[in-house]
XYZ file of C-alpha atoms in Angstrom:
663
model
C 182.733 71.934 118.769
C 182.535 74.944 116.473
C 185.552 76.583 114.847
C 184.015 80.030 114.419
C 180.993 81.757 115.991
C 179.381 85.094 115.090
C 178.196 87.103 118.104
C 175.037 88.991 117.135
C 175.248 91.500 119.955
C 177.272 94.284 121.532
C 178.425 95.561 124.918
C 179.222 93.424 127.920
C 177.401 90.298 126.725
C 179.386 90.289 123.470
C 182.586 90.575 125.515
C 181.399 87.742 127.774
C 180.746 85.432 124.811
C 184.116 86.320 123.254
C 185.804 85.226 126.484
C 183.955 81.894 126.489
C 184.833 81.290 122.835
C 188.510 81.906 123.499
C 188.528 79.459 126.390
C 187.066 76.822 124.058
C 189.452 77.617 121.197
C 186.672 79.096 119.035
C 187.301 82.137 116.837
C 184.916 84.925 117.856
C 183.435 87.178 115.164
C 181.941 90.521 116.201
C 179.424 92.667 114.355
C 179.106 96.380 114.916
C 177.109 99.449 113.978
C 178.671 102.739 112.963
C 178.298 103.937 116.554
C 180.258 100.913 117.817
C 183.135 101.003 115.346
C 185.674 101.427 118.181
C 183.702 99.551 120.851
C 185.345 97.130 123.274
C 183.750 94.000 121.813
C 185.051 94.970 118.365
C 188.570 95.451 119.695
C 188.569 92.075 121.457
C 187.111 89.904 118.687
C 189.192 87.858 116.247
C 187.226 89.351 113.347
C 184.669 92.167 113.125
C 182.203 93.262 110.452
C 180.152 96.433 110.021
C 176.405 95.809 109.751
C 174.831 99.250 109.434
C 174.161 102.658 110.976
C 173.760 103.440 114.672
C 170.047 102.685 114.809
C 169.514 99.165 116.156
C 166.694 98.687 113.663
C 169.170 99.079 110.826
C 172.046 97.144 112.392
C 171.728 94.749 115.337
C 168.136 93.879 114.411
C 168.967 93.096 110.765
C 168.727 89.313 110.770
C 169.516 89.062 107.058
C 172.708 91.097 107.386
C 173.991 89.095 110.345
C 173.266 85.762 108.646
C 175.138 87.032 105.586
C 178.133 87.900 107.780
C 178.146 84.338 109.113
C 178.045 82.950 105.583
C 180.786 85.276 104.398
C 183.210 84.397 107.206
C 182.372 80.656 107.222
C 181.028 80.650 110.773
C 179.143 77.531 111.831
C 177.028 79.207 114.512
C 175.553 82.506 115.689
C 175.211 83.360 119.383
C 172.514 86.027 119.869
C 173.365 86.982 123.466
C 170.358 88.675 125.073
C 168.095 91.403 123.739
C 168.109 92.382 120.057
C 167.434 89.204 118.013
C 167.839 86.687 120.838
C 164.098 86.058 121.209
C 163.048 86.552 117.596
C 161.802 83.279 116.129
C 162.312 84.513 112.572
C 166.032 84.915 113.277
C 166.355 81.348 114.562
C 164.550 80.152 111.417
C 166.770 82.260 109.162
C 169.838 80.660 110.740
C 168.437 77.162 110.233
C 167.532 77.883 106.610
C 171.095 79.083 105.986
C 172.575 75.956 107.556
C 173.916 77.919 110.524
C 173.435 76.787 114.128
C 171.449 79.187 116.302
C 172.880 79.043 119.833
C 169.533 78.917 121.553
C 166.225 77.057 121.541
C 164.215 76.001 118.470
C 162.235 78.725 116.708
C 158.969 77.051 117.724
C 159.880 77.280 121.412
C 160.826 80.943 121.063
C 157.549 81.658 119.308
C 155.380 79.887 121.851
C 157.122 81.143 124.975
C 157.506 84.613 123.481
C 153.760 85.010 123.786
C 152.861 85.643 127.400
C 149.340 84.517 126.603
C 150.331 81.196 124.999
C 153.035 80.487 127.578
C 150.595 81.103 130.413
C 148.172 78.584 128.918
C 151.000 76.078 128.540
C 151.935 76.564 132.195
C 148.352 75.889 133.276
C 148.377 72.688 131.213
C 151.498 71.588 133.141
C 149.865 72.238 136.546
C 152.033 75.292 137.132
C 150.172 78.061 139.029
C 149.554 81.371 137.217
C 148.402 84.808 138.368
C 144.673 85.490 137.800
C 144.156 87.678 134.749
C 143.035 87.973 131.138
C 144.950 86.674 128.123
C 142.204 86.535 125.510
C 142.504 87.219 121.796
C 139.942 90.030 121.932
C 142.159 93.090 122.311
C 139.439 95.697 121.925
C 139.901 98.499 124.443
C 136.338 98.141 125.709
C 136.782 94.396 126.265
C 140.037 94.964 128.113
C 138.391 97.593 130.324
C 135.600 95.153 131.248
C 138.143 92.426 132.029
C 140.095 94.870 134.167
C 136.981 95.497 136.260
C 136.488 91.729 136.626
C 140.074 91.149 137.771
C 140.024 94.149 140.081
C 142.522 96.908 140.769
C 145.427 97.256 141.185
C 146.491 95.342 138.095
C 149.297 95.093 135.559
C 149.087 95.663 131.816
C 151.879 93.672 130.151
C 153.047 93.350 126.570
C 152.346 89.819 125.405
C 155.343 89.636 123.078
C 158.228 90.695 125.317
C 159.627 91.755 128.658
C 162.276 93.984 130.193
C 159.652 96.389 131.524
C 158.693 97.576 128.047
C 154.966 97.735 127.408
C 154.204 97.361 131.112
C 152.003 99.636 133.218
C 150.697 99.501 136.788
C 147.075 100.657 136.979
C 145.669 101.513 140.392
C 142.192 102.688 139.407
C 139.750 102.500 136.504
C 140.266 106.182 135.700
C 143.894 105.445 134.798
C 143.197 102.419 132.619
C 142.601 104.047 129.219
C 145.775 106.128 129.149
C 147.866 103.292 130.594
C 146.559 100.846 127.980
C 147.337 103.232 125.142
C 150.884 103.794 126.389
C 151.546 100.086 126.969
C 150.275 99.117 123.509
C 152.276 101.847 121.817
C 155.474 100.905 123.639
C 154.917 97.186 122.974
C 154.407 97.807 119.263
C 157.628 99.829 119.079
C 159.698 97.326 121.047
C 158.279 94.012 119.819
C 156.246 94.728 116.693
C 153.106 93.466 118.469
C 150.732 95.560 120.574
C 148.837 92.631 122.150
C 148.670 92.861 125.935
C 147.511 90.765 128.840
C 146.122 91.815 132.193
C 147.206 90.374 135.536
C 146.138 90.905 139.098
C 148.858 92.849 140.899
C 150.247 90.754 143.748
C 151.159 93.085 146.614
C 154.822 93.049 147.691
C 155.887 89.869 145.889
C 159.381 88.581 145.261
C 160.637 87.969 141.731
C 162.323 84.562 141.684
C 163.501 82.818 138.531
C 164.783 79.313 137.827
C 167.699 78.753 135.449
C 167.293 75.661 133.283
C 169.599 73.999 130.777
C 168.447 71.427 128.232
C 170.214 69.444 125.531
C 168.929 67.779 122.364
C 169.099 64.339 123.989
C 166.144 64.781 126.333
C 168.069 66.002 129.382
C 166.670 69.016 131.249
C 168.043 70.251 134.575
C 167.415 73.251 136.795
C 170.399 75.111 138.222
C 168.874 76.757 141.261
C 167.194 80.117 141.529
C 168.013 83.796 141.294
C 166.080 86.396 143.237
C 165.706 89.537 141.136
C 163.201 91.489 143.202
C 164.985 94.840 143.347
C 164.045 96.601 140.135
C 163.682 100.046 138.635
C 161.204 100.677 135.816
C 160.415 96.933 135.972
C 164.044 96.136 135.101
C 166.316 94.253 137.481
C 169.317 95.984 139.019
C 170.236 93.542 141.819
C 170.194 89.752 141.532
C 171.305 87.114 144.010
C 171.405 83.386 144.640
C 170.244 81.600 146.639
C 167.085 83.467 147.655
C 166.544 83.941 151.379
C 162.860 83.123 150.813
C 163.306 79.577 149.464
C 163.517 76.421 151.506
C 165.071 73.347 149.860
C 161.561 71.937 149.406
C 160.222 75.096 147.737
C 163.319 75.277 145.530
C 162.697 71.725 144.354
C 159.013 72.383 143.615
C 159.799 75.536 141.622
C 162.663 73.819 139.816
C 160.489 70.863 138.865
C 157.769 73.229 137.615
C 160.336 75.004 135.436
C 161.527 71.691 134.003
C 157.938 70.671 133.176
C 157.443 73.908 131.252
C 160.721 73.431 129.350
C 159.927 69.826 128.445
C 156.427 70.729 127.292
C 157.776 73.188 124.745
C 160.589 70.947 123.484
C 163.244 73.268 124.827
C 166.995 73.094 124.101
C 169.804 75.294 125.474
C 169.727 77.855 128.320
C 166.435 79.311 129.472
C 164.886 80.961 132.497
C 161.418 80.410 133.940
C 160.317 83.425 135.960
C 157.962 83.254 138.924
C 156.305 85.621 141.337
C 156.486 84.506 144.977
C 154.030 85.885 147.530
C 154.472 86.247 151.279
C 152.750 82.906 151.912
C 155.249 81.006 149.766
C 152.888 80.506 146.821
C 154.593 80.884 143.456
C 153.042 81.924 140.137
C 154.404 81.481 136.610
C 155.212 84.789 134.900
C 157.048 83.946 131.685
C 159.932 82.038 130.165
C 162.912 83.901 128.760
C 164.204 81.827 125.864
C 167.781 83.058 126.029
C 170.721 83.664 128.296
C 169.828 86.151 131.035
C 171.764 89.286 131.929
C 172.134 87.898 135.445
C 173.509 84.467 134.471
C 176.826 85.096 136.348
C 174.922 84.752 139.633
C 174.130 81.133 138.806
C 177.703 80.586 137.646
C 178.920 81.919 140.986
C 177.041 79.356 143.096
C 177.223 76.338 140.757
C 180.748 76.694 139.377
C 179.395 76.187 135.846
C 180.097 78.313 132.762
C 176.671 78.773 131.186
C 177.960 80.268 127.943
C 180.321 77.354 127.392
C 177.438 74.989 128.146
C 175.293 76.834 125.605
C 177.916 76.375 122.916
C 178.437 72.702 123.775
C 174.706 71.939 123.725
C 174.270 73.844 120.456
C 177.073 71.723 118.984
C 175.045 68.611 119.803
C 176.820 67.507 122.958
C 174.806 66.068 125.867
C 174.844 67.792 129.238
C 177.884 66.512 131.170
C 175.958 66.228 134.461
C 172.570 65.189 135.855
C 170.193 66.955 138.243
C 171.649 65.103 141.225
C 175.076 66.559 140.427
C 173.923 70.183 140.749
C 174.993 71.701 144.065
C 174.706 75.313 145.220
C 177.695 76.584 147.211
C 178.032 79.944 148.927
C 176.243 83.112 147.910
C 176.480 85.355 144.843
C 175.157 88.866 144.247
C 175.210 90.860 141.016
C 174.517 94.556 140.512
C 174.083 96.260 137.165
C 176.100 99.417 136.593
C 174.131 101.754 134.339
C 174.987 105.101 132.790
C 172.016 106.809 134.354
C 171.103 109.309 137.024
C 170.770 107.449 140.349
C 167.748 109.534 141.382
C 165.733 110.137 138.210
C 167.048 106.932 136.591
C 167.212 108.706 133.237
C 170.049 107.635 130.911
C 173.328 109.563 130.778
C 175.324 109.892 127.566
C 178.833 111.079 126.774
C 182.398 109.850 126.776
C 183.584 107.556 129.549
C 186.641 109.527 130.639
C 187.667 106.893 133.189
C 186.415 103.374 133.812
C 188.138 101.451 136.600
C 186.190 98.481 137.983
C 187.226 97.045 141.355
C 189.392 93.995 141.922
C 189.813 91.535 144.747
C 188.993 88.018 145.981
C 185.539 86.881 144.920
C 185.043 89.913 142.662
C 184.093 89.520 138.993
C 183.495 92.213 136.400
C 181.599 91.648 133.154
C 182.251 94.916 131.321
C 181.185 96.375 128.010
C 183.166 99.609 127.981
C 186.631 100.946 128.715
C 188.081 104.387 129.366
C 187.624 106.570 126.299
C 184.523 104.781 124.974
C 181.331 106.658 124.135
C 177.881 105.993 125.583
C 175.206 107.034 123.112
C 171.458 107.279 122.953
C 170.874 104.321 120.644
C 171.305 101.412 123.057
C 170.622 100.238 126.584
C 172.809 102.220 129.046
C 174.227 99.116 130.774
C 177.978 99.618 131.244
C 178.921 96.558 133.247
C 177.914 94.006 135.829
C 179.673 93.602 139.165
C 179.401 90.143 140.704
C 180.712 88.963 144.055
C 180.762 85.513 145.625
C 181.377 84.611 149.254
C 180.633 81.746 151.661
C 177.578 83.524 153.153
C 175.109 86.220 152.172
C 176.381 88.680 154.771
C 179.963 88.134 153.615
C 178.867 88.714 150.017
C 177.118 91.962 150.989
C 180.254 93.201 152.750
C 182.420 92.245 149.802
C 180.069 94.046 147.410
C 180.018 97.171 149.582
C 183.805 97.354 149.437
C 183.866 96.699 145.692
C 181.326 99.449 144.988
C 183.403 101.896 147.028
C 186.402 101.068 144.816
C 184.472 101.504 141.541
C 185.531 104.603 139.582
C 183.604 105.907 136.569
C 184.030 109.447 135.264
C 182.544 111.248 132.286
C 179.026 109.843 132.535
C 176.671 109.743 135.485
C 176.132 106.250 136.897
C 173.810 104.514 139.331
C 176.688 103.540 141.636
C 175.361 105.730 144.506
C 171.982 103.978 144.250
C 173.629 100.556 144.331
C 175.648 101.576 147.391
C 172.493 102.816 149.108
C 170.789 99.474 148.448
C 173.721 97.424 149.720
C 173.966 99.421 152.961
C 170.217 99.483 153.637
C 169.174 97.472 156.721
C 166.193 96.018 154.849
C 168.461 94.508 152.201
C 170.705 93.012 154.846
C 167.608 91.536 156.498
C 166.466 90.000 153.204
C 163.316 92.129 152.918
C 163.686 92.293 149.152
C 160.286 92.579 147.513
C 159.673 94.141 144.108
C 158.630 97.445 145.696
C 161.901 97.729 147.642
C 162.995 101.032 146.084
C 159.552 102.597 146.548
C 158.913 101.261 150.050
C 162.202 102.537 151.415
C 162.490 105.601 149.140
C 166.087 104.642 148.444
C 166.548 106.866 145.393
C 164.690 109.774 146.989
C 167.134 109.706 149.902
C 169.882 110.512 147.410
C 168.103 113.690 146.318
C 169.176 115.715 149.332
C 171.820 118.168 148.140
C 175.146 117.014 149.515
C 178.270 119.102 149.852
C 181.297 118.031 147.888
C 183.599 116.269 150.395
C 186.709 118.199 151.362
C 188.906 115.284 150.275
C 187.489 115.523 146.750
C 188.213 119.252 146.670
C 191.735 118.626 147.967
C 192.305 116.147 145.147
C 190.995 118.571 142.532
C 193.150 121.409 143.845
C 196.325 119.336 143.991
C 195.773 117.954 140.508
C 195.580 121.541 139.263
C 198.611 122.628 141.259
C 200.684 119.672 140.070
C 199.387 119.710 136.501
C 202.426 121.370 134.860
C 204.563 118.442 135.974
C 202.021 115.724 135.301
C 203.411 114.683 131.933
C 207.087 114.644 132.920
C 208.828 114.104 136.257
C 205.945 114.591 138.714
C 208.220 116.020 141.383
C 210.625 118.140 139.337
C 208.740 121.395 138.848
C 206.290 121.798 141.684
C 205.047 125.245 142.613
C 207.608 126.499 145.136
C 206.102 129.696 146.531
C 206.170 128.181 149.991
C 204.032 129.880 152.582
C 202.121 131.871 149.973
C 198.438 131.076 149.657
C 196.722 130.393 146.372
C 192.956 130.328 145.952
C 191.404 127.762 143.643
C 187.704 128.136 142.883
C 185.327 125.422 141.687
C 181.645 125.461 140.871
C 179.408 122.419 141.498
C 175.774 123.059 140.698
C 174.915 126.382 142.266
C 177.607 126.208 144.947
C 181.077 127.680 144.679
C 183.897 126.125 146.669
C 187.153 127.931 147.443
C 190.261 125.924 148.280
C 193.125 127.739 150.005
C 196.447 126.063 149.238
C 199.962 126.697 150.541
C 203.015 124.491 150.096
C 204.602 123.568 153.431
C 207.419 121.319 152.236
C 208.369 118.652 149.754
C 205.172 116.920 148.714
C 203.311 118.564 151.620
C 200.498 121.116 151.373
C 198.215 122.906 153.747
C 194.717 122.932 152.253
C 191.568 124.527 153.601
C 187.927 124.553 152.499
C 185.873 126.805 154.726
C 186.441 125.687 158.287
C 187.987 122.383 157.206
C 191.785 122.452 157.014
C 194.372 119.708 156.780
C 198.007 119.042 156.058
C 197.964 116.871 152.955
C 200.848 114.838 151.603
C 200.992 113.695 147.992
C 201.871 110.001 148.280
C 201.580 109.035 144.614
C 200.142 110.322 141.349
C 200.259 107.772 138.604
C 198.171 108.008 135.453
C 194.773 109.127 136.767
C 195.176 107.753 140.282
C 196.042 110.170 143.065
C 196.889 108.951 146.571
C 196.932 111.498 149.383
C 198.137 111.191 152.963
C 195.681 112.948 155.283
C 195.964 112.562 159.051
C 198.041 109.389 158.735
C 195.414 107.882 156.412
C 195.914 107.124 152.745
C 193.077 108.407 150.551
C 192.714 107.152 146.978
C 191.115 109.305 144.299
C 190.678 108.990 140.555
C 191.115 112.296 138.738
C 190.571 113.334 135.123
C 191.426 116.910 134.169
C 189.587 118.701 131.382
C 190.073 122.098 129.801
C 187.598 123.822 132.111
C 186.674 121.196 134.673
C 188.017 118.384 136.811
C 186.294 115.055 137.406
C 187.019 113.214 140.638
C 185.852 109.768 141.775
C 185.946 108.579 145.375
C 184.095 105.819 147.225
C 181.984 104.991 144.184
C 180.775 108.586 143.790
C 181.810 110.928 141.000
C 182.030 114.712 140.959
C 182.479 117.248 138.193
C 184.034 120.511 139.410
C 183.900 123.475 137.073
C 186.813 125.888 137.371
C 185.749 129.506 137.911
C 187.550 132.856 137.700
C 190.026 133.827 140.447
C 187.519 136.409 141.740
C 184.281 135.063 143.215
C 181.344 135.037 140.822
C 177.628 134.708 141.434
C 176.350 131.144 141.648
C 175.112 129.998 138.287
C 171.415 129.106 138.305
C 169.561 126.695 136.086
C 168.235 129.531 133.953
C 164.948 127.741 133.459
C 162.465 130.046 135.189
C 162.500 133.724 134.258
C 159.715 136.060 135.290
C 157.299 133.190 135.821
C 158.008 131.634 132.423
C 159.277 128.046 132.588
C 161.085 126.311 129.750
C 160.522 122.564 130.009
C 163.420 120.655 128.500
C 163.917 117.181 127.073
C 165.872 115.210 129.712
C 167.783 113.345 126.971
C 167.871 113.011 123.186
C 164.897 111.115 121.787
C 161.801 111.120 119.605
C 158.533 112.886 120.387
C 155.791 110.233 120.504
C 152.766 112.328 121.396
C 152.061 115.984 122.223
C 149.142 116.237 124.652
C 148.701 120.035 124.758
C 148.906 123.051 122.489
C 149.707 126.726 122.891
C 146.996 128.273 125.041
C 146.163 125.054 126.913
C 145.462 125.502 130.610
C 147.116 122.780 132.675
C 147.266 121.675 136.283
C 150.311 120.578 138.240
C 151.643 117.139 137.262
C 149.491 116.989 134.127
C 151.216 115.058 131.296
C 152.244 117.440 128.514
C 154.061 115.223 126.043
C 155.497 111.728 125.672
C 158.957 111.063 124.233
C 160.858 107.862 123.564
C 164.553 107.329 124.288
C 166.581 104.149 124.717
C 163.467 102.054 123.925
C 161.497 103.498 126.860
C 158.781 106.138 126.983
C 159.186 109.182 129.231
C 156.410 111.633 130.071
C 157.094 115.328 130.680
C 154.594 116.788 133.139
C 153.692 120.314 134.208
C 155.664 121.356 137.314
C 152.764 123.599 138.379
C 149.443 124.962 137.162
C 149.691 127.404 134.291
C 149.125 128.048 130.613
C 151.185 126.607 127.759
C 152.628 129.514 125.776
C 154.574 127.547 123.160
C 155.107 123.973 121.916
C 158.335 123.589 119.936
C 158.143 119.987 118.696
C 155.521 117.723 117.172
C 155.016 113.940 117.150
C 157.678 112.074 115.209
C 160.349 114.756 115.512
C 163.795 114.070 116.960
C 164.665 116.256 119.930
C 168.169 116.838 121.336
C 168.797 116.483 125.056
C 168.284 119.768 126.896
C 166.187 121.313 124.120
C 163.187 123.358 125.223
C 160.074 121.437 124.201
C 157.324 123.417 125.942
C 157.090 126.888 127.472
C 154.740 127.250 130.425
C 153.595 130.483 132.070
C 152.865 129.960 135.751
C 151.591 133.487 136.304
C 148.427 132.830 134.313
C 145.881 131.138 136.528
C 144.868 127.708 135.302
C 141.521 126.516 136.574
C 141.236 123.249 134.673
C 143.353 120.940 132.526
C 143.184 121.134 128.757
C 141.001 118.674 126.902
């Protein structure tokens, strides 16, 4: 086994690999960019080395720098994790040339399976079914348009060189094809350095089912069951589970054997995942092979009892697999959800400081985390904060356990997708196993969260009491409480455009009468320790997480977070968005990023929902569209420019009649 391993990654996967190394007695070496100098994986590693500025291109994607770190610290191996350099064949070759073990498959396997076109042809040669489509070398736009007509709509445009939803577009009609192709090629070139695409017939309402394989250098290849990853946003998985409700033992065996044939054909070593699409009739189709550890690997660990990272390290060190296919048994049920710093409705990334990060605990609950309270979430990397995994004897028990765990999750300072995950877990269709890839769209799960909801009274009570008790918070919490018993104090908070007024009066030791509108209650302060506030309301204990700022209070309860802005003692007018004045609309960048393409100019007449510009942030393209028909009065940025989040990029006058879109 190795003595020292460099981890060429960041975030939760770097932390996960550090944990596996420690359990095996291996010294873990972290690398970090300037933005990650104080990151959790850096703090946990045995050694850590700076590798460049915040940009991933100049840090985590610098193969030469990372190999040099391994040489300098006398590491025998480099574990790439997932993303970044994990599926770059040139990195695996650079490791081999330097005499350093790459914890992953051979470079040739990465290269072959990294091409969706080549891997699809290999699958066909192994009698593995594939989706009808086009994977030819002729990438001329006219040729692709002709092939699209042959395949028929709807279809998918997919980047040949990578996955993760980047370089992928759904095209429903021929009129959409040209613009979709251009966007997919541009995004693929940015993400993978290769703008080649393939076309595939879009299978209606399929399931996304993948098979985990593990192979050693001694000719042993096994499959470790499946993971269903059908629930996705922007073609990226957010919920994964095993086993799939759609697989019989016979179908599982056929898919597993197909995955093993693909792995053997490419001379595969180490952990890999063969992804399939499964239609309603039970027919499966090869999609691609991911030549690395998957984000969702804990799901397989939960039902097999294996540690896949430890197996990766052992296989990379030349050890044979310690079990055969007949020894692999699936027990119970596991579900994983990905906790992202992003808006649960728009699914746009959220950045800022994580003021509080408290994952849940309990039997059958596992947290793979990449951040801690006080860490920063920036614009340079994927917004994944953590993964929450539960295991239980049955699927329904696992769902119930996950529902409770999500309710106990507390994150403040950045917006998260926790409300979306809760909505999925409580949806009857999920409980019934109706989990196709269009789940979020079919059931409008995110849209249901858009309805403006009032801030719960219990959250307002917690905010008010944290303000009332604040002078004593850093000393004896009961020594100097406000003692004007019977007198009422008004505390005002602004959330969005709504102002809330809390009436508070002390009724006795640790007891308050609080009222918000028509809702009133006698509230007892049970405990306030660190940032955890426990209230007694109607003989029920209510737990809240509270972080106080200079002008606002953040409160987390039941997996939801709230930011309450303090206002003046006298009522003030509700604060509006300030975006539409006299018919003039200022369209703003939803996050920091780079302008990729400006599609209009000052004076352009536009129609509602017409694309105005394309920007890139966190490796994904985002299109800003016209909210209504009008005339563009100003364009403030050009292609290639960096734009801060919230900056006005286009001004649009809706009073001027627009009869046609601009050319």
